Amino acid sequence: MKNLLTDIAGVRVGHAHDAKLASGATAIVFDQPAVAAIDVRGGGPGTREDALLDPASTVERVDAIALSGGSAFGIEAGGGIQAWLAEQGRGFRVREALIPIVPGAILFDLLNGGDKAWGRFAPYRDLGYAAAVAAGTEFALGSVGAGFGATTATFKGGLGSASAVTANGVKVAAIIAVNAVGSATVGDGPWFWAAPFEVDGEFGGRGLPDKFTDDMLRMRIKGGPAASERENTTIGVLVTDAVLTKPQAKRLAMIAHTGFARAIYPVHAPTDGDVLFAAATGAKPIDPIVGMTELGMVAANVVARAIARGVYSATALPVPGAQPAWKDRFG
């Protein structure tokens, strides 16, 4: 176990980003099509092919999932991943036609100091293609891919990942790009809200403060009263090797979204666009009641850990006045 999304067999992850642009994209590629669903909790989401993931929709499986910066411009990252999959002969077959199925979600990083004067066409389709080409079983965390330009209310955001195994041997892992309107840390200190779920000091091992003060619990959000619904979003993908139906994947995404609330304060705000995909590779059968409940419980913990790891691993952007990273203050 590498404590990464790719601990799930048959899943690969690739990043592409541009330091001048201060943005990027991440491709989550399945070696075989995976059952998938989506749960949207934020008030300002940006998604691609989300209707297709409804349990009542026809297509059951997806070939990849795109995560990207760039706000609505970044939705094109999914087209780049789709182009790469088409070159590999992947896709949903309709007689002679093959259509790669690539849902996606975006976050807003257009005001982070990067050069967004890209001309007629945004670069996200090319970034998505490059991310798909780069997909493998090892990948970096922090200021990379879709999390390259991410921020939070207090510290630089980033891309995190974590994994776990249930008592019954079912694996579950998450990858999250953290660009929240709220904060992943308690007050202005080094403690992460996700501390009770930390494993082996994976995000600094600082635990929680001895006591909580009113100042620690006051609201800290990006932009203060003027925060915009286009400025924030935490997006991610949860994958398990369990055998799930599409409705079960939807339920798993709903339960696992609890991890956002364990790691970000405040969360699911009108100015957030929080989105979580859940996918299943179908390697191990699972009890539909007790097994699903346990899987959801562990999955929520994994999501919380991935969020904290994304902020913990981030580095400040190479632009004037960039938001500091957690490690800039706490090492």
Short mmCIF file of C-alpha atoms in Angstrom, two decimals:
data_model
loop_
_atom_site.label_atom_id
_atom_site.label_comp_id
_atom_site.label_asym_id
_atom_site.label_seq_id
_atom_site.Cartn_x
_atom_site.Cartn_y
_atom_site.Cartn_z
CA MET A 1 0.00 0.00 0.00
CA LYS A 2 1.47 3.34 -1.13
CA ASN A 3 -1.32 5.41 0.49
CA LEU A 4 -2.35 6.52 -3.00
CA LEU A 5 -5.37 6.10 -5.25
CA THR A 6 -3.36 3.64 -7.33
CA ASP A 7 -3.41 1.13 -4.47
CA ILE A 8 -6.57 0.05 -6.28
CA ALA A 9 -5.43 -2.32 -9.03
CA GLY A 10 -6.26 -1.14 -12.53
CA VAL A 11 -6.22 2.58 -11.70
CA ARG A 12 -3.60 5.02 -12.99
CA VAL A 13 -3.13 8.74 -12.31
CA GLY A 14 -1.33 11.41 -14.33
CA HIS A 15 -0.73 15.13 -13.86
CA ALA A 16 0.01 18.02 -16.20
CA HIS A 17 0.42 21.64 -15.15
CA ASP A 18 1.95 24.92 -16.26
CA ALA A 19 3.78 27.04 -13.69
CA LYS A 20 3.29 30.23 -15.70
CA LEU A 21 -0.42 29.51 -15.97
CA ALA A 22 -0.51 28.43 -12.30
CA SER A 23 -3.03 25.73 -13.14
CA GLY A 24 -3.23 22.14 -14.31
CA ALA A 25 -5.19 18.94 -14.78
CA THR A 26 -5.22 15.41 -13.42
CA ALA A 27 -6.35 12.27 -15.25
CA ILE A 28 -7.69 9.22 -13.40
CA VAL A 29 -7.61 6.40 -15.95
CA PHE A 30 -9.17 2.96 -15.47
CA ASP A 31 -7.53 0.03 -17.24
CA GLN A 32 -11.04 -1.43 -17.61
CA PRO A 33 -14.28 0.59 -17.53
CA ALA A 34 -15.46 1.17 -13.95
CA VAL A 35 -18.94 1.60 -12.49
CA ALA A 36 -19.22 5.23 -11.37
CA ALA A 37 -21.53 7.80 -9.78
CA ILE A 38 -21.32 11.38 -8.53
CA ASP A 39 -22.45 13.33 -5.48
CA VAL A 40 -22.55 17.15 -5.60
CA ARG A 41 -22.77 19.09 -2.33
CA GLY A 42 -21.36 22.55 -3.08
CA GLY A 43 -23.47 25.47 -4.21
CA GLY A 44 -21.37 26.38 -7.28
CA PRO A 45 -20.24 23.17 -9.05
CA GLY A 46 -18.71 22.78 -12.50
CA THR A 47 -18.99 19.32 -14.02
CA ARG A 48 -18.80 17.34 -17.26
CA GLU A 49 -21.05 14.33 -18.06
CA ASP A 50 -22.63 14.45 -14.61
CA ALA A 51 -26.10 13.56 -15.92
CA LEU A 52 -24.67 10.38 -17.45
CA LEU A 53 -23.71 9.23 -13.94
CA ASP A 54 -27.28 9.36 -12.65
CA PRO A 55 -28.37 5.83 -11.65
CA ALA A 56 -31.26 6.09 -14.12
CA SER A 57 -28.98 6.87 -17.08
CA THR A 58 -28.00 4.15 -19.54
CA VAL A 59 -24.21 4.09 -19.50
CA GLU A 60 -22.98 2.09 -16.50
CA ARG A 61 -19.21 2.53 -16.67
CA VAL A 62 -16.60 5.18 -17.33
CA ASP A 63 -13.14 4.99 -18.88
CA ALA A 64 -11.56 7.88 -16.97
CA ILE A 65 -12.35 10.90 -14.80
CA ALA A 66 -10.93 14.40 -15.30
CA LEU A 67 -10.08 16.85 -12.52
CA SER A 68 -8.94 20.31 -13.56
CA GLY A 69 -8.32 23.90 -12.62
CA GLY A 70 -9.50 26.69 -14.90
CA SER A 71 -13.12 26.99 -13.84
CA ALA A 72 -15.47 26.41 -16.81
CA PHE A 73 -12.52 26.59 -19.21
CA GLY A 74 -11.05 23.53 -17.47
CA ILE A 75 -13.95 21.31 -18.47
CA GLU A 76 -12.06 20.86 -21.75
CA ALA A 77 -9.47 18.76 -19.89
CA GLY A 78 -11.91 15.88 -20.19
CA GLY A 79 -11.81 16.26 -23.97
CA GLY A 80 -8.04 15.86 -23.94
CA ILE A 81 -8.27 12.70 -21.88
CA GLN A 82 -11.01 11.48 -24.20
CA ALA A 83 -8.77 12.08 -27.22
CA TRP A 84 -6.00 9.97 -25.70
CA LEU A 85 -8.44 7.16 -24.87
CA ALA A 86 -9.78 7.24 -28.44
CA GLU A 87 -6.22 6.73 -29.70
CA GLN A 88 -6.05 3.62 -27.52
CA GLY A 89 -9.27 2.24 -28.98
CA ARG A 90 -11.16 2.70 -25.71
CA GLY A 91 -14.80 3.67 -25.33
CA PHE A 92 -18.49 2.82 -25.17
CA ARG A 93 -19.41 0.97 -28.38
CA VAL A 94 -22.36 2.03 -30.49
CA ARG A 95 -22.11 -0.30 -33.50
CA GLU A 96 -18.93 0.85 -35.29
CA ALA A 97 -18.43 3.92 -33.08
CA LEU A 98 -16.36 4.02 -29.89
CA ILE A 99 -17.01 6.88 -27.46
CA PRO A 100 -14.65 7.21 -24.46
CA ILE A 101 -16.67 8.12 -21.37
CA VAL A 102 -14.88 10.79 -19.32
CA PRO A 103 -16.84 12.67 -16.64
CA GLY A 104 -15.03 15.49 -14.90
CA ALA A 105 -15.10 18.38 -12.45
CA ILE A 106 -13.32 21.71 -12.24
CA LEU A 107 -12.16 24.17 -9.59
CA PHE A 108 -11.69 27.94 -9.79
CA ASP A 109 -8.05 29.08 -9.82
CA LEU A 110 -8.27 32.00 -12.24
CA LEU A 111 -7.31 34.68 -9.67
CA ASN A 112 -4.24 33.05 -8.13
CA GLY A 113 -1.64 35.25 -9.85
CA GLY A 114 -0.90 33.01 -12.83
CA ASP A 115 -0.90 34.26 -16.42
CA LYS A 116 -4.35 33.39 -17.79
CA ALA A 117 -3.96 35.40 -21.05
CA TRP A 118 -3.90 32.25 -23.15
CA GLY A 119 -5.41 33.71 -26.32
CA ARG A 120 -8.33 32.26 -28.24
CA PHE A 121 -8.38 28.75 -26.79
CA ALA A 122 -7.70 27.73 -23.21
CA PRO A 123 -4.89 25.15 -22.72
CA TYR A 124 -6.89 22.63 -20.70
CA ARG A 125 -7.59 20.17 -23.49
CA ASP A 126 -3.86 19.84 -24.08
CA LEU A 127 -3.22 19.60 -20.33
CA GLY A 128 -5.81 16.82 -20.06
CA TYR A 129 -4.18 14.92 -22.93
CA ALA A 130 -0.73 15.30 -21.35
CA ALA A 131 -2.07 14.13 -17.99
CA ALA A 132 -3.53 10.99 -19.61
CA VAL A 133 -0.24 10.25 -21.37
CA ALA A 134 1.57 10.59 -18.03
CA ALA A 135 -0.82 8.32 -16.10
CA GLY A 136 0.90 5.63 -14.05
CA THR A 137 0.84 3.97 -10.64
CA GLU A 138 3.16 6.55 -9.00
CA PHE A 139 2.18 10.22 -8.78
CA ALA A 140 3.07 13.31 -6.78
CA LEU A 141 0.96 15.16 -4.21
CA GLY A 142 0.63 18.84 -3.35
CA SER A 143 0.94 21.62 -5.94
CA VAL A 144 0.57 19.36 -8.96
CA GLY A 145 -2.04 18.66 -11.63
CA ALA A 146 -5.52 19.88 -10.80
CA GLY A 147 -4.25 21.07 -7.42
CA PHE A 148 -1.39 23.17 -8.81
CA GLY A 149 -3.19 26.51 -8.45
CA ALA A 150 -5.53 25.58 -5.58
CA THR A 151 -5.87 27.68 -2.42
CA THR A 152 -7.85 27.59 0.84
CA ALA A 153 -8.88 30.24 3.36
CA THR A 154 -5.59 30.00 5.25
CA PHE A 155 -2.93 28.04 3.36
CA LYS A 156 -2.07 26.95 -0.18
CA GLY A 157 -4.33 24.14 -1.34
CA GLY A 158 -3.21 21.15 -3.34
CA LEU A 159 -3.85 17.60 -4.44
CA GLY A 160 -3.90 14.81 -1.86
CA SER A 161 -4.48 11.08 -1.80
CA ALA A 162 -4.94 8.33 0.78
CA SER A 163 -6.00 4.69 0.94
CA ALA A 164 -7.20 2.03 3.39
CA VAL A 165 -8.44 -1.56 3.63
CA THR A 166 -11.64 -2.56 5.42
CA ALA A 167 -11.74 -5.39 7.95
CA ASN A 168 -13.11 -7.59 5.16
CA GLY A 169 -10.20 -6.86 2.86
CA VAL A 170 -11.91 -4.38 0.51
CA LYS A 171 -9.65 -1.54 -0.62
CA VAL A 172 -10.76 2.07 -0.92
CA ALA A 173 -8.73 5.13 -1.90
CA ALA A 174 -9.29 8.79 -2.76
CA ILE A 175 -7.66 11.61 -4.69
CA ILE A 176 -8.80 15.15 -3.85
CA ALA A 177 -7.94 18.59 -5.24
CA VAL A 178 -8.46 21.01 -2.34
CA ASN A 179 -9.51 24.55 -3.29
CA ALA A 180 -11.98 25.14 -0.48
CA VAL A 181 -13.65 28.39 0.54
CA GLY A 182 -13.00 27.25 4.12
CA SER A 183 -9.92 26.00 5.93
CA ALA A 184 -8.38 22.55 6.37
CA THR A 185 -6.63 23.71 9.55
CA VAL A 186 -7.89 24.68 12.99
CA GLY A 187 -7.64 28.46 13.30
CA ASP A 188 -4.25 29.77 12.23
CA GLY A 189 -2.37 26.89 13.81
CA PRO A 190 -0.72 23.71 12.54
CA TRP A 191 -3.57 21.35 13.44
CA PHE A 192 -5.66 19.73 10.71
CA TRP A 193 -9.38 19.20 11.26
CA ALA A 194 -8.82 15.66 9.91
CA ALA A 195 -6.33 14.86 12.70
CA PRO A 196 -8.43 12.13 14.41
CA PHE A 197 -8.20 10.05 11.23
CA GLU A 198 -4.48 10.56 10.51
CA VAL A 199 -2.37 7.46 9.85
CA ASP A 200 1.36 7.29 10.63
CA GLY A 201 1.90 11.05 10.71
CA GLU A 202 0.90 11.39 7.06
CA PHE A 203 0.15 15.10 7.44
CA GLY A 204 2.54 16.15 10.16
CA GLY A 205 1.27 14.29 13.22
CA ARG A 206 0.31 17.47 15.09
CA GLY A 207 -2.98 16.11 16.43
CA LEU A 208 -5.58 18.60 17.70
CA PRO A 209 -5.15 21.54 20.10
CA ASP A 210 -5.58 20.86 23.82
CA LYS A 211 -8.73 22.97 23.76
CA PHE A 212 -10.73 24.91 21.19
CA THR A 213 -11.09 28.67 21.57
CA ASP A 214 -13.75 30.91 20.09
CA ASP A 215 -11.16 32.31 17.71
CA MET A 216 -10.33 28.83 16.40
CA LEU A 217 -14.00 28.22 15.66
CA ARG A 218 -14.76 31.53 13.97
CA MET A 219 -15.41 31.46 10.23
CA ARG A 220 -12.38 31.84 7.96
CA ILE A 221 -13.26 31.95 4.27
CA LYS A 222 -11.58 33.15 1.11
CA GLY A 223 -12.71 36.59 0.05
CA GLY A 224 -14.55 37.26 3.31
CA PRO A 225 -18.08 38.66 2.80
CA ALA A 226 -17.33 39.15 -0.91
CA ALA A 227 -16.55 35.47 -1.60
CA SER A 228 -17.80 34.34 -5.01
CA GLU A 229 -19.26 30.98 -5.97
CA ARG A 230 -16.70 30.84 -8.78
CA GLU A 231 -13.66 31.08 -6.53
CA ASN A 232 -13.77 27.78 -4.66
CA THR A 233 -14.33 24.05 -4.92
CA THR A 234 -12.97 20.79 -3.59
CA ILE A 235 -13.21 18.00 -6.14
CA GLY A 236 -12.18 14.38 -5.98
CA VAL A 237 -12.51 10.74 -6.91
CA LEU A 238 -13.04 7.81 -4.57
CA VAL A 239 -12.33 4.31 -5.92
CA THR A 240 -12.90 0.87 -4.40
CA ASP A 241 -12.19 -2.64 -5.65
CA ALA A 242 -15.60 -3.77 -4.39
CA VAL A 243 -18.34 -5.04 -6.70
CA LEU A 244 -20.92 -2.24 -6.73
CA THR A 245 -23.96 -1.36 -8.78
CA LYS A 246 -24.38 2.20 -10.00
CA PRO A 247 -26.89 3.04 -7.21
CA GLN A 248 -24.48 1.58 -4.64
CA ALA A 249 -21.67 3.74 -6.05
CA LYS A 250 -23.96 6.75 -5.64
CA ARG A 251 -24.62 5.83 -2.02
CA LEU A 252 -20.90 5.36 -1.42
CA ALA A 253 -20.18 8.85 -2.80
CA MET A 254 -22.88 10.28 -0.51
CA ILE A 255 -21.48 8.59 2.60
CA ALA A 256 -17.87 9.40 1.71
CA HIS A 257 -18.72 13.07 1.24
CA THR A 258 -18.85 13.13 5.04
CA GLY A 259 -15.06 13.21 4.81
CA PHE A 260 -15.26 16.75 3.45
CA ALA A 261 -17.01 17.83 6.65
CA ARG A 262 -14.36 16.09 8.77
CA ALA A 263 -11.54 17.96 7.03
CA ILE A 264 -12.81 21.43 5.95
CA TYR A 265 -14.43 24.16 8.06
CA PRO A 266 -16.86 25.51 6.87
CA VAL A 267 -17.78 23.16 4.03
CA HIS A 268 -20.42 22.72 1.28
CA ALA A 269 -21.02 26.46 1.30
CA PRO A 270 -22.96 28.44 -1.31
CA THR A 271 -19.57 29.55 -2.61
CA ASP A 272 -18.14 26.00 -2.87
CA GLY A 273 -18.56 23.64 -5.79
CA ASP A 274 -17.79 20.45 -3.89
CA VAL A 275 -17.99 17.29 -6.01
CA LEU A 276 -17.06 13.69 -5.26
CA PHE A 277 -17.06 10.85 -7.78
CA ALA A 278 -17.19 7.22 -6.61
CA ALA A 279 -16.03 4.37 -8.83
CA ALA A 280 -15.79 0.61 -8.38
CA THR A 281 -13.49 -1.76 -10.26
CA GLY A 282 -15.54 -4.82 -9.28
CA ALA A 283 -12.89 -7.21 -7.98
CA LYS A 284 -14.40 -8.19 -4.60
CA PRO A 285 -18.02 -8.93 -3.62
CA ILE A 286 -19.43 -7.01 -0.67
CA ASP A 287 -22.39 -7.39 1.66
CA PRO A 288 -25.00 -4.82 0.51
CA ILE A 289 -25.87 -3.64 4.03
CA VAL A 290 -23.16 -4.16 6.64
CA GLY A 291 -20.35 -4.30 4.08
CA MET A 292 -21.50 -1.12 2.36
CA THR A 293 -21.85 0.66 5.69
CA GLU A 294 -18.31 -0.27 6.70
CA LEU A 295 -16.96 0.68 3.28
CA GLY A 296 -18.64 4.09 3.48
CA MET A 297 -17.31 4.68 6.99
CA VAL A 298 -13.72 3.91 5.96
CA ALA A 299 -14.14 5.83 2.69
CA ALA A 300 -15.14 9.01 4.54
CA ASN A 301 -12.02 8.73 6.68
CA VAL A 302 -9.89 8.24 3.56
CA VAL A 303 -11.39 11.35 1.94
CA ALA A 304 -10.66 13.44 5.05
CA ARG A 305 -7.07 12.20 5.11
CA ALA A 306 -6.60 12.93 1.40
CA ILE A 307 -7.80 16.51 1.90
CA ALA A 308 -5.34 17.12 4.73
CA ARG A 309 -2.51 15.54 2.76
CA GLY A 310 -3.25 17.84 -0.18
CA VAL A 311 -2.78 20.97 1.95
CA TYR A 312 0.13 19.48 3.92
CA SER A 313 2.03 18.56 0.73
CA ALA A 314 1.42 21.84 -1.14
CA THR A 315 4.07 24.40 -2.01
CA ALA A 316 3.49 28.11 -2.61
CA LEU A 317 2.99 29.30 -6.17
CA PRO A 318 6.00 31.01 -7.81
CA VAL A 319 4.15 34.33 -8.14
CA PRO A 320 4.38 37.62 -6.17
CA GLY A 321 2.15 37.67 -3.11
CA ALA A 322 1.39 33.95 -3.32
CA GLN A 323 -0.50 32.34 -0.46
CA PRO A 324 1.92 30.59 1.92
CA ALA A 325 2.01 26.82 2.18
CA TRP A 326 1.47 24.97 5.47
CA LYS A 327 5.12 23.89 5.46
CA ASP A 328 6.25 27.50 5.02
CA ARG A 329 5.04 28.16 8.58
CA PHE A 330 5.23 24.80 10.30
CA GLY A 331 8.00 22.91 8.48
#
